[in-house]
Structures are given as structure tokens and as C-alpha cells.
Coordinates of C-alpha atoms in Angstrom, one line a residue:
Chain A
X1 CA -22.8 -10.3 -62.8
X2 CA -24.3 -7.4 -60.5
X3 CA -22.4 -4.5 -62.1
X4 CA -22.9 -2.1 -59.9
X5 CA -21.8 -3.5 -56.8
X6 CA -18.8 -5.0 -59.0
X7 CA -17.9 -1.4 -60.0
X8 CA -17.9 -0.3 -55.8
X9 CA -15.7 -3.5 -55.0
X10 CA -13.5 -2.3 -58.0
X11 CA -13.2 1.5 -56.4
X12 CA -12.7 -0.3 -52.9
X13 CA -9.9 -2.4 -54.4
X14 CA -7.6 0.3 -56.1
X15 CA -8.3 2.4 -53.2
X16 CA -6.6 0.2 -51.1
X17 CA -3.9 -0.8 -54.2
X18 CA -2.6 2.9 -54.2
X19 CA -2.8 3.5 -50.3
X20 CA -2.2 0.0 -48.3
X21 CA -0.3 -1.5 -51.3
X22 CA 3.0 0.6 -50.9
X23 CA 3.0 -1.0 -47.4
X24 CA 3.3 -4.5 -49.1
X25 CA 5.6 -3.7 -51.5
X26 CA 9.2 -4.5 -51.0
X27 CA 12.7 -3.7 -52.9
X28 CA 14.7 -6.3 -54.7
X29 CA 18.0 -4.6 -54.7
X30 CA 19.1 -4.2 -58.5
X31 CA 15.8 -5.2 -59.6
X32 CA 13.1 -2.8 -58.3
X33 CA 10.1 -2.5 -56.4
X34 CA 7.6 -5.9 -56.2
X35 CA 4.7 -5.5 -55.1
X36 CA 1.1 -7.2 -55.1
X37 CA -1.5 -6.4 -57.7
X38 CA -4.8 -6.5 -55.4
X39 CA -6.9 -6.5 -58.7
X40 CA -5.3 -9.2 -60.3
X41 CA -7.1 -11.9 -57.7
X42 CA -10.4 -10.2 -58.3
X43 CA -10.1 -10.8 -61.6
X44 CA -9.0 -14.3 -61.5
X45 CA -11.8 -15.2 -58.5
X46 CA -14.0 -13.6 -61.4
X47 CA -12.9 -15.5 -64.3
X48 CA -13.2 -18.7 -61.6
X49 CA -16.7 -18.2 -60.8
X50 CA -18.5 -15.8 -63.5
X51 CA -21.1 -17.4 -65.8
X52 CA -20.1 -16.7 -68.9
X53 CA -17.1 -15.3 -70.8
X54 CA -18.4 -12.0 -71.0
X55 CA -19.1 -11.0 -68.2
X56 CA -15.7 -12.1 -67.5
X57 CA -14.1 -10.1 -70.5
X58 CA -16.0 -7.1 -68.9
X59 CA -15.0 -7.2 -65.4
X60 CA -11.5 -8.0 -66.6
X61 CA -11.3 -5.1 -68.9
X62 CA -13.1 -2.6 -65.8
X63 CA -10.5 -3.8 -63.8
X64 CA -7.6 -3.0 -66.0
X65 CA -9.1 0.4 -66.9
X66 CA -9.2 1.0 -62.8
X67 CA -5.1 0.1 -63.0
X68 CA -4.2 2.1 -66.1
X69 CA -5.7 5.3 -64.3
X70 CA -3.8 4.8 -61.5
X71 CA -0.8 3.3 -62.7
X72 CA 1.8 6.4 -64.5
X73 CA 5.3 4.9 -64.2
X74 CA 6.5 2.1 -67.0
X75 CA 8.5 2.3 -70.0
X76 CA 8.7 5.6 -71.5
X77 CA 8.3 8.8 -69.5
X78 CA 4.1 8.1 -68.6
X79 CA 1.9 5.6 -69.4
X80 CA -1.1 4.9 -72.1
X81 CA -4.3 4.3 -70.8
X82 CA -5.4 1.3 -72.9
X83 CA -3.0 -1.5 -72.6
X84 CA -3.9 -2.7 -69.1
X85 CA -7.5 -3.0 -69.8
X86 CA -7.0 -4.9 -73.1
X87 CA -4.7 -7.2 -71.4
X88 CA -6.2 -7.9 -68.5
X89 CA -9.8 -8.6 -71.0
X90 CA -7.5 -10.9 -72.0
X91 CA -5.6 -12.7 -69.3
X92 CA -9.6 -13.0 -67.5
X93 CA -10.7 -14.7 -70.3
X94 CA -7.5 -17.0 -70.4
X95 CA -7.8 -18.2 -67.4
X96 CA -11.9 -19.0 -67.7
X97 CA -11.2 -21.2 -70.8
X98 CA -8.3 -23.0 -68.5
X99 CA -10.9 -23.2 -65.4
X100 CA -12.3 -26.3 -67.2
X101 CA -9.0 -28.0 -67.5
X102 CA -8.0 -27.7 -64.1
X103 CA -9.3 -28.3 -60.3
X104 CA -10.1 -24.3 -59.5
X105 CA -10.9 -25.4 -55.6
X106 CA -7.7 -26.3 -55.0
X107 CA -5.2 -23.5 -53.3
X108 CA -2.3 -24.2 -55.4
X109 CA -3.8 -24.2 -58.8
X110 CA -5.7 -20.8 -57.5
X111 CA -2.2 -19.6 -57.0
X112 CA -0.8 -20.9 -60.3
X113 CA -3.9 -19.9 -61.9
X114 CA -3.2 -16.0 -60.6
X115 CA 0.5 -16.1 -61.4
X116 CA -0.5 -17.0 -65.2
X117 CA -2.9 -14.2 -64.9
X118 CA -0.1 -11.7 -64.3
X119 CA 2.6 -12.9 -65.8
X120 CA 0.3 -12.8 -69.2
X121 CA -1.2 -9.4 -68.4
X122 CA 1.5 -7.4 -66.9
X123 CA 4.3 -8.4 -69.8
X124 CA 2.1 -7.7 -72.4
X125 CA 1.1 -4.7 -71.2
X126 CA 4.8 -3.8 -71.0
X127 CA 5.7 -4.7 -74.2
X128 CA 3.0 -2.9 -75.5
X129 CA 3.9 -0.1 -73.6
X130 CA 7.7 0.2 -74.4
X131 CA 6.4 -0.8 -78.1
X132 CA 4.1 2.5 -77.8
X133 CA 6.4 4.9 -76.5
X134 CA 9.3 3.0 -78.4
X135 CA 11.3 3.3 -75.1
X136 CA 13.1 -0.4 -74.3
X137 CA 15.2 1.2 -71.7
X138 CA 14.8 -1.1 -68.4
X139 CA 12.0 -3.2 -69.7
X140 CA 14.2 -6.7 -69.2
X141 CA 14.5 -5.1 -65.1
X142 CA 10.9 -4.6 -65.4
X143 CA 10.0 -8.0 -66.8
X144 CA 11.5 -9.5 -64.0
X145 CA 9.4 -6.9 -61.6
X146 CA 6.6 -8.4 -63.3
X147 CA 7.8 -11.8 -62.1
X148 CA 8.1 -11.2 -59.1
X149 CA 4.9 -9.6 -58.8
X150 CA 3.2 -12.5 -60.3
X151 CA 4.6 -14.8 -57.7
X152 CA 4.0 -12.4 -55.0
X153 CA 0.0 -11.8 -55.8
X154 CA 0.0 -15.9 -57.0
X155 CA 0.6 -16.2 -52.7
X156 CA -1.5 -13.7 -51.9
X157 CA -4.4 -15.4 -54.2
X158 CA -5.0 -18.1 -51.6
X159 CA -6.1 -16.1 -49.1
X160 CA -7.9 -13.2 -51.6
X161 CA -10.4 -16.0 -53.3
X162 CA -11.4 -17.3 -49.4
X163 CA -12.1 -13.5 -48.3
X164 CA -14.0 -13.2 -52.1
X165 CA -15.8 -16.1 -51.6
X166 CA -17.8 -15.0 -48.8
X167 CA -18.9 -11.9 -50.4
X168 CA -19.1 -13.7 -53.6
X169 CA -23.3 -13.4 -54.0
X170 CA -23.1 -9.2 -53.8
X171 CA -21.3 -8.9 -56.9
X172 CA -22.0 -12.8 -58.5
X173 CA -25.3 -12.9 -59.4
X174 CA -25.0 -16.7 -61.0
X175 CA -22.2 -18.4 -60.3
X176 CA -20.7 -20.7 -62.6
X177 CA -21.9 -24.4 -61.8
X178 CA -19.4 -27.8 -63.0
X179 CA -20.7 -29.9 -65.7
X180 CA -23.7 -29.2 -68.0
X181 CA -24.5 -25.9 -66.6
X182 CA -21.1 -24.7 -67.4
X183 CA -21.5 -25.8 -70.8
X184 CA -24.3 -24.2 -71.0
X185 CA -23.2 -21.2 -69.7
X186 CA -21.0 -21.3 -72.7
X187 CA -23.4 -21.9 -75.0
X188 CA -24.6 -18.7 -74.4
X189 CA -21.8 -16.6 -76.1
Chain B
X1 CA -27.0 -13.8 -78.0
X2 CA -26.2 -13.1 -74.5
X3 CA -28.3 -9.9 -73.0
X4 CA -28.4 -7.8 -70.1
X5 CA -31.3 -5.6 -70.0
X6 CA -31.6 -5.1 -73.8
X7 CA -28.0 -4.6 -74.4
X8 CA -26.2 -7.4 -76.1
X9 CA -22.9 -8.1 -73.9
X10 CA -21.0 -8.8 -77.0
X11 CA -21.4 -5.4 -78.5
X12 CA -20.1 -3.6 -74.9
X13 CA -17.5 -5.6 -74.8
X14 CA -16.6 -5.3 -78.7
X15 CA -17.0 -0.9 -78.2
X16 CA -14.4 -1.7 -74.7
X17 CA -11.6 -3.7 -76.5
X18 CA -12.3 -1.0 -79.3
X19 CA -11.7 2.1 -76.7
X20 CA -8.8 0.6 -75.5
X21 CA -7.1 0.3 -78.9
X22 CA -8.0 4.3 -79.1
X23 CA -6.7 5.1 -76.1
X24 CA -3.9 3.1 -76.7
X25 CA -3.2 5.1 -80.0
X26 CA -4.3 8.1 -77.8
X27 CA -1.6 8.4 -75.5
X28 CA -1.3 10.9 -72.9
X29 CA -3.6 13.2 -74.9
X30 CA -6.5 11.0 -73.4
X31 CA -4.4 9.4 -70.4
X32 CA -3.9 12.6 -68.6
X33 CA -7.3 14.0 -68.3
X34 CA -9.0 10.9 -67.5
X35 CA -6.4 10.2 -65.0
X36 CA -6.5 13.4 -63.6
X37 CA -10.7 13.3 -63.4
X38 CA -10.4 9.6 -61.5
X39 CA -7.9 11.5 -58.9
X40 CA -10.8 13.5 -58.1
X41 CA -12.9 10.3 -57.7
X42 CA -10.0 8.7 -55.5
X43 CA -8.6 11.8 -53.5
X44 CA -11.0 11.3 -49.9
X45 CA -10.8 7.8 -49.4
X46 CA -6.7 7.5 -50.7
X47 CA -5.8 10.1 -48.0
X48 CA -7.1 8.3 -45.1
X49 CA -5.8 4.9 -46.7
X50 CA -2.2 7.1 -47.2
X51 CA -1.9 7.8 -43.9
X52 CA -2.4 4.5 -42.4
X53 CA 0.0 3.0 -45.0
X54 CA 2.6 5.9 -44.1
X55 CA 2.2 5.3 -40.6
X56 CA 2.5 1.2 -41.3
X57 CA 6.1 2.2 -43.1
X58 CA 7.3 4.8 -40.7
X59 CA 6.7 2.3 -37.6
X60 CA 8.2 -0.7 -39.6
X61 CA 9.5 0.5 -42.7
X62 CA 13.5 -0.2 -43.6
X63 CA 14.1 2.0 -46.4
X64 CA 15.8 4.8 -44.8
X65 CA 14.4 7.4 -42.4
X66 CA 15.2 5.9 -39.3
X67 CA 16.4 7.7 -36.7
X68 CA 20.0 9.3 -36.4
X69 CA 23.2 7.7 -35.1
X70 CA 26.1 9.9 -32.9
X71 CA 28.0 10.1 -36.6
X72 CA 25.0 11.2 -38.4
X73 CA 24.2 13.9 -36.0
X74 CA 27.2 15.2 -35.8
X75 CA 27.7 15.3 -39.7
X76 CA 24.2 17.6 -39.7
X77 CA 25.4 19.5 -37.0
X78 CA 28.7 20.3 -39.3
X79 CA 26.3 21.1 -42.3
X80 CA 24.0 23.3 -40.2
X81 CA 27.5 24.9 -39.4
X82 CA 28.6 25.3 -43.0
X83 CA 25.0 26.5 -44.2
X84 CA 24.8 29.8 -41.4
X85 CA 28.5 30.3 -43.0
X86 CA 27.1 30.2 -46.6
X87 CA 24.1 32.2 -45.4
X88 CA 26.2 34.8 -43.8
X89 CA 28.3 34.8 -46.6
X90 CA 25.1 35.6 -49.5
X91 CA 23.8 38.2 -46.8
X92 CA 27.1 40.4 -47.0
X93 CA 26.7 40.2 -51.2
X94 CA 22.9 41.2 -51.0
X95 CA 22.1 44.6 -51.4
X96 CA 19.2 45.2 -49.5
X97 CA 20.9 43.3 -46.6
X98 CA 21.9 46.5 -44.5
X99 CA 17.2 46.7 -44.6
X100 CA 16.6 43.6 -43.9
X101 CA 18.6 43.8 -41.0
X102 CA 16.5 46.6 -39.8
X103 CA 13.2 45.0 -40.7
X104 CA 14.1 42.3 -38.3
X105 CA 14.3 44.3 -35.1
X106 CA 10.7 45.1 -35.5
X107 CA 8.8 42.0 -34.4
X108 CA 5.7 42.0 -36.7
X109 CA 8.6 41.8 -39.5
X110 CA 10.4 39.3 -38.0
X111 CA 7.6 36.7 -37.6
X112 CA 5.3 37.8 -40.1
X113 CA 6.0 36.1 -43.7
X114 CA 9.7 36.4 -45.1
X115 CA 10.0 38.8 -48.1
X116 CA 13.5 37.9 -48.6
X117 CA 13.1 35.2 -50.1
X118 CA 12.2 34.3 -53.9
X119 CA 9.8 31.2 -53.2
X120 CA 6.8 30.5 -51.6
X121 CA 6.3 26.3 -49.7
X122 CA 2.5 25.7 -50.4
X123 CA 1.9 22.9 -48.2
X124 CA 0.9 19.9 -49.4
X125 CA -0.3 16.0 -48.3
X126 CA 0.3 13.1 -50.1
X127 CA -3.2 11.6 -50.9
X128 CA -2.1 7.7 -53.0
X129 CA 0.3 6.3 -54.3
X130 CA 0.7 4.1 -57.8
X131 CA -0.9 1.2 -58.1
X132 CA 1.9 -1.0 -60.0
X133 CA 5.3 -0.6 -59.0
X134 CA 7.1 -0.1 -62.2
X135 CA 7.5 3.9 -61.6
X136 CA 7.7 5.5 -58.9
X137 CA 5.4 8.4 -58.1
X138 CA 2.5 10.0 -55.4
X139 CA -0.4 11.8 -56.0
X140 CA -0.4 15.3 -53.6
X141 CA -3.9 16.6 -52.5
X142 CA -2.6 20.3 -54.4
X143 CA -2.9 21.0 -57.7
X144 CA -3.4 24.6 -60.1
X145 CA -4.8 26.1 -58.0
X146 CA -3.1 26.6 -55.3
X147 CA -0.3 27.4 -57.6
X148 CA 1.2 24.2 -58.3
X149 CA 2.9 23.8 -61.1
X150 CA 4.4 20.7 -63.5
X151 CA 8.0 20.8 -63.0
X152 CA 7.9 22.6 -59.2
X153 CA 10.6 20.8 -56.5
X154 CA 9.0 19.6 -53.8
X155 CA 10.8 19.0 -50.2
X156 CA 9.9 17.0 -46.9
X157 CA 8.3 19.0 -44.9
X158 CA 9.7 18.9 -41.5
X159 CA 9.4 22.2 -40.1
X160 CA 6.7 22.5 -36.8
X161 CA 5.7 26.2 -37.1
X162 CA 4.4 28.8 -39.8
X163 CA 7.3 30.8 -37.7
X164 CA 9.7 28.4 -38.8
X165 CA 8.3 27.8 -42.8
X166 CA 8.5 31.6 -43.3
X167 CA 12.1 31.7 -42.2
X168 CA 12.5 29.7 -45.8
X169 CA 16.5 31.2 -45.6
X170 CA 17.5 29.3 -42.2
X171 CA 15.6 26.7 -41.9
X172 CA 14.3 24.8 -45.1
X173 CA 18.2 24.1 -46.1
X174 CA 19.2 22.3 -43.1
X175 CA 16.0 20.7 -41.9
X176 CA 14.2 19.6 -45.1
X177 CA 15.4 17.3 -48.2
X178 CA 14.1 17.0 -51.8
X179 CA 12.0 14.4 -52.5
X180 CA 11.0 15.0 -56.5
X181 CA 9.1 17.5 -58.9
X182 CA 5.7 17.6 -59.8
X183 CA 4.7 16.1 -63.2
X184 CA 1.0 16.7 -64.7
X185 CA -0.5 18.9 -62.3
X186 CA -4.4 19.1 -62.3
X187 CA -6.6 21.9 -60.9
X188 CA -6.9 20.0 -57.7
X189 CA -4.1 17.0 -57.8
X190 CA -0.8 17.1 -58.9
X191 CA 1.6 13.9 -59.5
X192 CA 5.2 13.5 -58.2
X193 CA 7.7 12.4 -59.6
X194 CA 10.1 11.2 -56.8
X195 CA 13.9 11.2 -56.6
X196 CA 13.9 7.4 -57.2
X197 CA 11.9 6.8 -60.1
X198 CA 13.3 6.0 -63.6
X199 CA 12.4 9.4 -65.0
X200 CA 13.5 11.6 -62.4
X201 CA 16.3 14.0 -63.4
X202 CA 17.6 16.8 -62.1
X203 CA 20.9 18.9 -61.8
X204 CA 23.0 18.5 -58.7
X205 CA 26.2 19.4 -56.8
X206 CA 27.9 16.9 -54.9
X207 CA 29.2 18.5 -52.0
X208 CA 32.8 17.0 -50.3
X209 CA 31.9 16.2 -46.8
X210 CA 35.4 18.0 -45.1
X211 CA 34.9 15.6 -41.9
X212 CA 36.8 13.2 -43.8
X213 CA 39.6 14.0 -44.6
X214 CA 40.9 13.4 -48.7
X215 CA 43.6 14.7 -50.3
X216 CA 42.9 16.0 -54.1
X217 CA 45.1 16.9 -56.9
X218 CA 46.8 20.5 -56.6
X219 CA 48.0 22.9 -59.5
X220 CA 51.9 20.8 -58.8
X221 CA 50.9 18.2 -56.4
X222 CA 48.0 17.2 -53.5
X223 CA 47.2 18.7 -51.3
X224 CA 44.3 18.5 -48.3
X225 CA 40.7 18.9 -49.2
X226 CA 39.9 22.2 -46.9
X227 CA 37.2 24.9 -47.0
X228 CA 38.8 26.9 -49.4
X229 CA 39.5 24.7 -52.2
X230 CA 36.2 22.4 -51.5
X231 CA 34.3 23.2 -54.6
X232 CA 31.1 22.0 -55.4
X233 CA 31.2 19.4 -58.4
X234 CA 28.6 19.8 -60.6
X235 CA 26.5 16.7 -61.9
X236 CA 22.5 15.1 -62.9
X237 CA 21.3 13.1 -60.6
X238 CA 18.7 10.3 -61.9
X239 CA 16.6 7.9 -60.6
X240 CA 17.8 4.4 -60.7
X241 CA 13.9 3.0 -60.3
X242 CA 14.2 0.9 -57.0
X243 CA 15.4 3.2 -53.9
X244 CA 17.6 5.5 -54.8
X245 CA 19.7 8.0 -57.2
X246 CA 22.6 7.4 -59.9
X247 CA 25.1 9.7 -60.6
X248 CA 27.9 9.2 -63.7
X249 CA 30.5 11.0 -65.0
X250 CA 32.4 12.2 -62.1
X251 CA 36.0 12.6 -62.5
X252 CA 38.3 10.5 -59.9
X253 CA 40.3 13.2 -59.1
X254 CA 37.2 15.0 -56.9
X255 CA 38.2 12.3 -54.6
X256 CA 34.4 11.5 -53.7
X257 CA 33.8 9.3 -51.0
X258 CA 31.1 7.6 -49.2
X259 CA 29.6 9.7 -47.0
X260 CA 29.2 12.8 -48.9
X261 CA 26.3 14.5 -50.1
X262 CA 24.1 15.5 -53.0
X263 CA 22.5 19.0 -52.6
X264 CA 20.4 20.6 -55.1
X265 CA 21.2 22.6 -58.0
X266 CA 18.3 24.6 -59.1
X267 CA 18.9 27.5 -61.5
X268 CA 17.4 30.9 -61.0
X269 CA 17.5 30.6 -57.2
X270 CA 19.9 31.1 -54.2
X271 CA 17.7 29.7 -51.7
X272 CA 17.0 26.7 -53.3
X273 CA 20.4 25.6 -54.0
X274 CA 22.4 23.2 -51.7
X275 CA 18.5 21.5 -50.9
X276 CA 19.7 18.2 -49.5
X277 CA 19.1 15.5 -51.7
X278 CA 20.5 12.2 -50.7
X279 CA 24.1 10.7 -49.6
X280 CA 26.8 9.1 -51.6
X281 CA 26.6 5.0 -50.4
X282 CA 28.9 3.7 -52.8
X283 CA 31.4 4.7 -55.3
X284 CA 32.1 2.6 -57.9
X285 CA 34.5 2.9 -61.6
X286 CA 31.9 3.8 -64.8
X287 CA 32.3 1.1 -66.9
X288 CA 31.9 3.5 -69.3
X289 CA 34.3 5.9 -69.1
X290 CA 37.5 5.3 -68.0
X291 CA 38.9 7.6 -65.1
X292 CA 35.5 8.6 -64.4
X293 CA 33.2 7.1 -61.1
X294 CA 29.5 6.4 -60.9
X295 CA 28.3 7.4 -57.3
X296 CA 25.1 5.6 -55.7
X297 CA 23.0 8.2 -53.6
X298 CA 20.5 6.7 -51.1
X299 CA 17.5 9.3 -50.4
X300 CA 17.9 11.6 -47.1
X301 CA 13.9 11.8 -46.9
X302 CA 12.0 8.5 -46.3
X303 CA 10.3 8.6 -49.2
X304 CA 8.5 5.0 -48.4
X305 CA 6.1 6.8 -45.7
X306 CA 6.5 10.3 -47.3
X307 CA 3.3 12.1 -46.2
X308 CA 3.5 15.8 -45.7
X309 CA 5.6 17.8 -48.3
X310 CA 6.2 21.4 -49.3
X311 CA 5.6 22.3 -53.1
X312 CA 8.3 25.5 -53.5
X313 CA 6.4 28.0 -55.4
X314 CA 9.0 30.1 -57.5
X315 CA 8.1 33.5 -57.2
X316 CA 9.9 34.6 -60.4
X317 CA 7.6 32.9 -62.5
X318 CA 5.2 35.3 -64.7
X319 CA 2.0 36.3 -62.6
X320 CA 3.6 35.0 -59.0
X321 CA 4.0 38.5 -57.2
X322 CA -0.2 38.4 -56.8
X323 CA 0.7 35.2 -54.8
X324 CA 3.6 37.3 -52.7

């Protein structure tokens, strides 16, 4: 992985998660707010093409840090900073073990793939956060805001991995290759 | 082992799943300041990005906001009416009112900064928004300061002129709406809560709109809702997390009806009581409590591309009259 130009894509990313993101969200009317979670495909196209575990785990956990430090409202009255980068560590590193199980070129699995991503991270990290703040008040509406979010960013996944693919080599350094190499790449942990 | 420059990847990753934990176990004691230091970080770039997303929502946007219909218009024009009553009616229990009069026949006085008045609007632009949408909150570009303070109200800010902002008396409570309080506040950034999310709280009046017409219980029988027995009925207000406001435990008898409104009920202040806060859209029985009605409010600001706002700036609070 080139970190540094990861860690600018990261900034560019929530940047446009906290500005151009409320203009993608939309209300479910006794439910709440769903919206996209922009990082979430960038840390699935990562855990897709990354070398090695890793750097996975790393650019997962960045990425949930970036989230956590932007993200107040959840159960209880504000937010821990923690959680979302422990669970999106995680979820990336879920979804690279199930890259070798599956066709990852494929749009639908991409979106399937992304949709586990969030559904994993995004419920954990509200039950860790209503667990923390010992607050269950709304988490079941929430839970289901986390659903809907997973769906909603599992669509917008097809069209995220094409756009990361083409500036894949700036932040890439050694993309993961099928086969031996992979296995290799493995080896290395 | 796996190696990047010297540094084995296993051990950064092991000390970042370990930070986590201790932020985790941290809480806000470590949330707050680190959030408040990336705000600093995000604040340039989010404000440009904020105002083509608030442009985006106010061109195409659905939640509330649009523009007026014949009713609606009218109804303002009838509060506009019953607010220069109410104002009228606190100038003749003032005091100093017989000197402010005077003051305002000379000109400098009358368009220079109102002194009247026991707040201060520090202006203010709303700079990102939250990245997940499980709460709802904005950052504003105004923090310490400038005076801002955790707990502040903060209205829309519709007003044109400095003219206009400084006649706070006449102008804010007609033209303007609440649209939160600040939470934690940062030297230069400040977060706000908004009327809609889950947290948000905040005493209330819900205020009997007299253009339709309601009878309501009488000391022996009913009789018509009218200016002189239209009391305001006291209440919370509380965000219900998607797009609007709940409010429960209002009696039956108040005869409260769609269409009515939800002002502001701020202690310590005149001039920020009666703030506009949203309109009743529903009125339903509290499953609760029986004989009692839970009112839905919808939002009079668009809070979906909320942009500029005013932070009210108390000037009661200790060390303020430098600020006057």
C-alpha cells in the first residue's frame, strides 16, 4: 500500500461523506435517515485488491477512525471514538478472507460483498455503542438504518470499485494477483 | 514477518486495535478533543463541499422549505399581526420604554446596534455535516471564540441587513425559526444539535393557531377559543431522529389541532420566547396516557439545506457585557 496517498484519498472521501453525502441521504418515514457510507466501498475495493491482510486491517481501521471523528449521533447522547475503527479493521479483513471464495469481478458479488461489509461493521459498532453508553433506546430503529444503508452503499459499490479502479495504482502499490501469488501474499502474515 | 520500512506491520496494527479498545474505554474524554482537532483539519474544504450540497437540497430537496402557499402566507401574516400586538404589549410593561422611544427619533440610535435587547446573533455558516446518519447534527464555522457557547439556540438566519439583525425585537421572531443548540463547542467549531435529532430537547409552548376556529372547555361549559383565553400550553419538544419533533403529554381538552404552532420557550429571556419552532402535522392519542395527545411537529426551517444560521449570544451570561 502507498500510505500516504491512501491517507489524502481518505481526507477527500469523508470530505465529501459530511458535505455531498447529506445530499444522498434520504428519509424513511418512521425509520430515519439512510444514507450511503462513501468509505465503506473504499474499504471493500481495498480488502478486494490489497496484497496482504495487513495492509488491509490498516486501511480498514484508518478508514473507520476517519468515520468515528466525524460521526457524533448514535446511541447514547455522543459517540466513542473507537468502535468504528475496530469494526471496520474487522469487516476489511472479513471480506479479504471471503475474496478467495467468491468471483470479486463480478458487479453483484462487489455489491453483496459491500452490503456484508456494512451490515457487519455498522451493527457492531452500534451494539458496541449502546453497550458503552448502556443506552438501547432506538437501537432496533437504528439497526434497520443500518440496513438500509448497507443496501444503499451495496448499489452504490458498482459504480465506486469502476471509479477506484482507475486510480487504483496511486494508492495500490501491489495489487493482489489470483492463484499462487495470492497465496503467497498470505504467506506473508 | 511482514515489513514496511523497518516497521513490522503486525505490531502497527496490534498498537491500532489496541488504541481503539482505549478510546473505546475512553469515551468522550478522548472523542471530543480529537474530534474537535480533525474539524480544524476538515473546516476549508467541508464549507465549499456544504454549500454545494445545500444548494443541491434547496433546488431539489423535499423536506420542507419550499416556498409558501396563499394559506401559509396568510397564517404568517396573522402571526406577524399577533407578534407587533405582543411586542406592543411587553413595551408598555418595560420601564425604560418611555427612553427608548426617545432614542429612536435620533437616527444614529435607531440604526446603530439595538441595546434593548438581552442577546447578541453571532453569525454563523454551516461548514459539514455527519458522516453516518444515525444522529443528526452540523458542524458551524464558529466556535469559543466568537462567543459561542455549548447549549446556545441557534435560529435560521433569514434576515438581509445588519439594519434588520440589530432590530433582534421585530424582526428575528417573525422572520427566523429555531433550528437546534450547540453541543461541544471548540475554540473555532462548534456542533449542532438540530431540532430533529434523537437528543434534542427543549422546552416549548404550543401556541393555538385562532384562524381555526375550536371550542375549549369553560369554567361551566365551552366556549370559543379567542384572544383572551388562548393560553400558551406549555410542553418539551424532542427530536424524533428522522425529520421532525415529538411532543407528549398534552391534555385533550387544549383542543390542539393541525396547523398550529410550536414557539420557543427559553427561560431568562423575553425576546427569545415565542421563536418559531415547527408546526403541529398530526395529532394523535398517547398510547400512554389516556386523555392525553402526542402532537407531531414538522420543522419550519429547512433544515436539509440549512446553511447560514444565527448563534443567539445571551447577554446575561457572566463576562457577556464586554461583548455588548
Amino acid at each position: 500500500m502507498r500510505w500516504i496517498p491512501f491517507v489524502i484519498l481518505v481526507y477527500v472521501l469523508i470530505v465529501l461523506q459530511t458535505t455531498m453525502g447529506s445530499a444522498l441521504t434520504f428519509v424513511w418515514q418512521g425509520v430515519g435517515r439512510i444514507g450511503p457510507d462513501l468509505l465503506a466501498i473504499m474499504a471493500v475495493f481495498v480488502a478486494l485488491r490489497a496484497s496482504t491482510l495487513l495492509d488491509t486491517m490498516i486501511a480498514g481501521w484508518i478508514l473507520g477512525l476517519a468515520l468515528g471523528l466525524t460521526a457524533v449521533g448514535g446511541p447514547g447522547t455522543a459517540t466513542s471514538l473507537g468502535p468504528m475503527s475496530l469494526t471496520y479493521a474487522m469487516a476489511a479483513g472479513l471480506i479479504f478472507k471471503l475474496r478467495e471464495v467468491v468471483f470479486s469481478d463480478r458487479f453483484l458479488t462487489q455489491a453483496a460483498l459491500a452490503f456484508v461489509f456494512c451490515l457487519f461493521a455498522h451493527m457492531s459498532w452500534l451494539l458496541i455503542q449502546a453497550t458503552l453508553a448502556w443506552a438501547w433506546d432506538g437501537v432496533g430503529r437504528m439497526l434497520i438504518q443500518a440496513l438500509g444503508l448497507a443496501v444503499y452503499t451495496g448499489l452504490l459499490m458498482m459504480v465506486g470499485f469502476r471509479l477506484l479502479r482507475r486510480i487504483e495504482r496511486w494508492f495500490i502499490g501491489a495489487p493482489m494477483r489470483r492463484g499462487r501469488g495470492a497465496r503467497g501474499a498470505l504467506r506473508m502474515m | 514477518m511482514a515489513k514496511r520500512d523497518g516497521i513490522p506491520l503486525q505490531w502497527v496494527l496490534t498498537v491500532m486495535l489496541g488504541l481503539s479498545i482505549l478510546m473505546s474505554v475512553a469515551g468522550q474524554g478522548v472523542a471530543r478533543p480529537a474530534r474537535e482537532m480533525f474539524q480544524y483539519v476538515m473546516i476549508a474544504p467541508t464549507d465549499i463541499g456544504m454549500y454545494l450540497a445545500t444548494t443541491f437540497r434547496r433546488a431539489f430537496g423535499d423536506e420542507g422549505g419550499q416556498g409558501l402557499s396563499a394559506e401559509q402566507a396568510e397564517a404568517i401574516n396573522l402571526r406577524q399581526r399577533l407578534l407587533k400586538n405582543e411586542v406592543a404589549y411587553l413595551r408598555g410593561r418595560l420601564a425604560d420604554s418611555e427612553q427608548r422611544v426617545r432614542d429612536l427619533t435620533n437616527f444614529q440610535e435607531m440604526f446603530g446596534p439595538a441595546k434593548s435587547v438581552n442577546c447578541v446573533l453571532i453569525p454563523a455558516r454551516v461548514v459539514a455535516g455527519e458522516s453516518l446518519p444515525y444522529g443528526d447534527s452540523r458542524t458551524v464555522g464558529v466556535g469559543e471564540r466568537q462567543g459561542a457557547r455549548a447549549g446556545d439556540r441557534v435560529t435560521t438566519r433569514r434576515l438581509v441587513t445588519d439594519r434588520a439583525k440589530a432590530m433582534v425585537k421585530l424582526n428575528v421572531l417573525g422572520a427566523n425559526a429555531l433550528v437546534g443548540y450547540l453541543g461541544d463547542t471548540g475554540a473555532f467549531t462548534a456542533k449542532l444539535i438540530l431540532v430533529t435529532d434523537r437528543n434534542f430537547h427543549t422546552p416549548a409552548f404550543v401556541d393555538r393557531d385562532l384562524a381555526n376556529a375550536r371550542m375549549i372547555p369553560g369554567p361551566t361549559k365551552e366556549v370559543p377559543l379567542t384572544g383572551k383565553n388562548n393560553e400558551l400550553i406549555p410542553c418539551t419538544a424532542v427530536g424524533d431522529g428522522w425529520s421532525g419533533m415529538v411532543v407528549r403529554g398534552i391534555s385533550a381538552d387544549k383542543r390542539v389541532q393541525v396547523g398550529d404552532w410550536l414557539v420557543t420557550s427559553i427561560p431568562k429571556t423575553v425576546f427569545l420566547n415565542k421563536v418559531p419552532i415547527g408546526t403541529v402535522v398530526e395529532v394523535r392519542d398517547d398510547p400512554q396516557q389516556a386523555g392525553f395527545q402526542e402532537l407531531i411537529i414538522a420543522p419550519d426551517a429547512d433544515l436539509a439545506a440549512l446553511r447560514r444560521v444565527y448563534i443567539v449570544y445571551p447577554l446575561w451570561r457572566e463576562g457577556a457585557v464586554e461583548r455588548r
